[in-house]
Amino acid sequence: MTEKRMSRWYFGGLASCGAACCTHPLDLIKVHLQTQQEVKMKMVGMAMHVVKNDGLLALYNGLSASLCRQMSYSLTRFAIYETVRDMMGSGSAGPMPFYQKVLLGAFGGFTGGFIGTPADMVNVRMQNDVKLPPELRRNYKHAIDGLYRVFREEGVARLFSGATMASSRGALVTVGQLACYDQAKQLVLTTGILGDNVLTHFLSSFIAGGCATFLCQPLDVMKTRLMNSKGEYSGVLHCFRETARLGPLAFYKGLVPAGIRLIPHTVLTFLFLEQLKKYFGILVVT
């Protein structure tokens, strides 16, 4: 008989919240870079600009919305992926094939992306507020206030502005993170060089973070532009055309800070998740 720990359905949301608290300043800088109409500042310059004009705590603008997003978007995608994966894995002789992990990750991410769109939009707006002139700032007090004000002032449809992009990005980033993490971890363990330990979790999540960054960056740029717009885009295709006019590299604007933010976020998420599973997971005897 062997014992192992299974993840609980809400562990993904908790782990993502822990990672978001550590990486939020990088996420904020990424949003600022992506919403520039012209490339005026790089990552370090943007960070210094924010701190100089609004103080060090401005790097944590929108943290409540970021946590709200993780508890809707990430909790949903992790719950779907891990629950179905564990159910299918328990009834078969071995782990799921990679293509099934990709399909499951895409479905979970698409669903989570749609559910998390309102919190994601408020998150983008709160992060971008500090670089707007005082008279144009939305000044949401926190995530719930932002959601309520968007609903009251702009209607329920506006809460799901950019839902297509958010869902598509959610599918890609979940494939990059969850499916690639599982596959990378499986490959590392089959070598027999490393066991199921922190180093294995680190290496696997680092690979997954790189895959997720590359896959989702173009959609991430368009999603940010749509969510932060004030009516200048008539739809996804219009946003695509306007972004394309800036050149192909415009779709990868902010790639370095996106990677610097997403890779550590992915690593921290899975490190937290594995520890939650180890100490608080469901004990299964086989």
GROMACS .gro file of C-alpha atoms in nm, residues 119-274:
model
  156
  119ALA     CA    1  -1.259   4.108  -1.143
  120ASP     CA    2  -0.989   4.109  -1.411
  121MET     CA    3  -1.127   4.427  -1.568
  122VAL     CA    4  -1.144   4.605  -1.233
  123ASN     CA    5  -0.790   4.486  -1.162
  124VAL     CA    6  -0.661   4.641  -1.487
  125ARG     CA    7  -0.845   4.967  -1.423
  126MET     CA    8  -0.721   5.002  -1.064
  127GLN     CA    9  -0.363   4.932  -1.168
  128ASN     CA   10  -0.380   5.183  -1.454
  129ASP     CA   11  -0.548   5.455  -1.247
  130VAL     CA   12  -0.226   5.597  -1.105
  131LYS     CA   13  -0.093   5.707  -1.443
  132LEU     CA   14  -0.411   5.892  -1.543
  133PRO     CA   15  -0.464   6.264  -1.471
  134PRO     CA   16  -0.651   6.313  -1.138
  135GLU     CA   17  -0.969   6.427  -1.315
  136LEU     CA   18  -0.983   6.108  -1.524
  137ARG     CA   19  -0.915   5.857  -1.246
  138ARG     CA   20  -1.190   5.616  -1.153
  139ASN     CA   21  -1.077   5.596  -0.787
  140TYR     CA   22  -1.230   5.261  -0.698
  141LYS     CA   23  -1.194   5.205  -0.323
  142HIS     CA   24  -1.150   4.829  -0.361
  143ALA     CA   25  -1.253   4.542  -0.587
  144ILE     CA   26  -1.614   4.517  -0.465
  145ASP     CA   27  -1.661   4.893  -0.502
  146GLY     CA   28  -1.519   4.870  -0.855
  147LEU     CA   29  -1.751   4.586  -0.952
  148TYR     CA   30  -2.054   4.768  -0.808
  149ARG     CA   31  -1.971   5.097  -0.978
  150VAL     CA   32  -1.914   4.936  -1.318
  151PHE     CA   33  -2.246   4.753  -1.283
  152ARG     CA   34  -2.429   5.071  -1.175
  153GLU     CA   35  -2.266   5.320  -1.413
  154GLU     CA   36  -2.193   5.110  -1.722
  155GLY     CA   37  -2.423   4.809  -1.703
  156VAL     CA   38  -2.374   4.437  -1.659
  157ALA     CA   39  -2.252   4.390  -2.015
  158ARG     CA   40  -1.953   4.614  -1.943
  159LEU     CA   41  -1.848   4.381  -1.661
  160PHE     CA   42  -1.775   4.121  -1.927
  161SER     CA   43  -1.595   4.357  -2.164
  162GLY     CA   44  -1.304   4.165  -2.309
  163ALA     CA   45  -1.450   3.830  -2.198
  164THR     CA   46  -1.357   3.670  -2.532
  165MET     CA   47  -0.995   3.771  -2.493
  166ALA     CA   48  -0.986   3.687  -2.122
  167SER     CA   49  -1.132   3.340  -2.183
  168SER     CA   50  -0.899   3.270  -2.474
  169ARG     CA   51  -0.600   3.388  -2.273
  170GLY     CA   52  -0.718   3.181  -1.977
  171ALA     CA   53  -0.725   2.872  -2.198
  172LEU     CA   54  -0.373   2.932  -2.329
  173VAL     CA   55  -0.215   3.023  -1.996
  174THR     CA   56  -0.376   2.722  -1.827
  175VAL     CA   57  -0.241   2.492  -2.095
  176GLY     CA   58   0.100   2.653  -2.045
  177GLN     CA   59   0.085   2.636  -1.667
  178LEU     CA   60  -0.113   2.330  -1.557
  179ALA     CA   61  -0.073   2.092  -1.851
  180CYS     CA   62   0.294   2.178  -1.906
  181TYR     CA   63   0.367   2.165  -1.532
  182ASP     CA   64   0.215   1.819  -1.502
  183GLN     CA   65   0.402   1.697  -1.809
  184ALA     CA   66   0.734   1.853  -1.705
  185LYS     CA   67   0.702   1.710  -1.354
  186GLN     CA   68   0.621   1.367  -1.497
  187LEU     CA   69   0.927   1.378  -1.725
  188VAL     CA   70   1.157   1.493  -1.443
  189LEU     CA   71   1.034   1.216  -1.212
  190THR     CA   72   1.074   0.946  -1.478
  191THR     CA   73   1.445   1.026  -1.508
  192GLY     CA   74   1.492   0.898  -1.153
  193ILE     CA   75   1.747   1.173  -1.083
  194LEU     CA   76   1.510   1.380  -0.868
  195GLY     CA   77   1.227   1.280  -0.641
  196ASP     CA   78   0.896   1.454  -0.577
  197ASN     CA   79   1.055   1.744  -0.390
  198VAL     CA   80   1.084   2.124  -0.396
  199LEU     CA   81   1.358   2.124  -0.662
  200THR     CA   82   1.141   1.918  -0.897
  201HIS     CA   83   0.847   2.148  -0.832
  202PHE     CA   84   1.068   2.452  -0.902
  203LEU     CA   85   1.210   2.319  -1.230
  204SER     CA   86   0.871   2.203  -1.357
  205SER     CA   87   0.695   2.528  -1.269
  206PHE     CA   88   0.976   2.737  -1.424
  207ILE     CA   89   0.930   2.551  -1.755
  208ALA     CA   90   0.553   2.591  -1.729
  209GLY     CA   91   0.583   2.964  -1.664
  210GLY     CA   92   0.797   3.012  -1.975
  211CYS     CA   93   0.549   2.820  -2.191
  212ALA     CA   94   0.255   3.016  -2.051
  213THR     CA   95   0.423   3.353  -2.110
  214PHE     CA   96   0.501   3.278  -2.474
  215LEU     CA   97   0.156   3.138  -2.549
  216CYS     CA   98  -0.059   3.408  -2.395
  217GLN     CA   99   0.130   3.735  -2.445
  218PRO     CA  100  -0.042   3.849  -2.770
  219LEU     CA  101  -0.386   3.786  -2.623
  220ASP     CA  102  -0.281   3.945  -2.295
  221VAL     CA  103  -0.189   4.268  -2.472
  222MET     CA  104  -0.523   4.282  -2.655
  223LYS     CA  105  -0.720   4.191  -2.342
  224THR     CA  106  -0.555   4.471  -2.146
  225ARG     CA  107  -0.625   4.725  -2.422
  226LEU     CA  108  -0.992   4.620  -2.447
  227MET     CA  109  -1.051   4.628  -2.073
  228ASN     CA  110  -0.883   4.966  -2.029
  229SER     CA  111  -1.054   5.127  -2.329
  230LYS     CA  112  -1.311   5.402  -2.308
  231GLY     CA  113  -1.492   5.311  -2.627
  232GLU     CA  114  -1.211   5.356  -2.877
  233TYR     CA  115  -1.237   4.992  -2.991
  234SER     CA  116  -1.555   4.861  -3.154
  235GLY     CA  117  -1.457   4.500  -3.089
  236VAL     CA  118  -1.184   4.238  -3.084
  237LEU     CA  119  -1.105   4.266  -3.456
  238HIS     CA  120  -1.083   4.645  -3.436
  239CYS     CA  121  -0.846   4.617  -3.141
  240PHE     CA  122  -0.641   4.362  -3.333
  241ARG     CA  123  -0.612   4.589  -3.637
  242GLU     CA  124  -0.517   4.893  -3.432
  243THR     CA  125  -0.254   4.696  -3.242
  244ALA     CA  126  -0.120   4.543  -3.564
  245ARG     CA  127  -0.066   4.891  -3.708
  246LEU     CA  128   0.201   4.943  -3.444
  247GLY     CA  129   0.394   4.646  -3.585
  248PRO     CA  130   0.417   4.273  -3.501
  249LEU     CA  131   0.621   4.340  -3.189
  250ALA     CA  132   0.330   4.539  -3.045
  251PHE     CA  133   0.163   4.205  -2.962
  252TYR     CA  134   0.464   4.124  -2.745
  253LYS     CA  135   0.487   4.464  -2.579
  254GLY     CA  136   0.576   4.408  -2.217
  255LEU     CA  137   0.700   4.051  -2.285
  256VAL     CA  138   0.999   4.080  -2.050
  257PRO     CA  139   0.799   4.214  -1.753
  258ALA     CA  140   0.522   3.967  -1.838
  259GLY     CA  141   0.774   3.683  -1.815
  260ILE     CA  142   0.937   3.832  -1.506
  261ARG     CA  143   0.593   3.848  -1.350
  262LEU     CA  144   0.432   3.528  -1.483
  263ILE     CA  145   0.725   3.290  -1.434
  264PRO     CA  146   0.775   3.376  -1.063
  265HIS     CA  147   0.396   3.377  -1.020
  266THR     CA  148   0.378   3.029  -1.174
  267VAL     CA  149   0.670   2.902  -0.965
  268LEU     CA  150   0.525   3.042  -0.641
  269THR     CA  151   0.175   2.915  -0.721
  270PHE     CA  152   0.292   2.556  -0.767
  271LEU     CA  153   0.531   2.568  -0.472
  272PHE     CA  154   0.244   2.688  -0.250
  273LEU     CA  155   0.008   2.435  -0.408
  274GLU     CA  156   0.241   2.142  -0.351
   0.00000   0.00000   0.00000
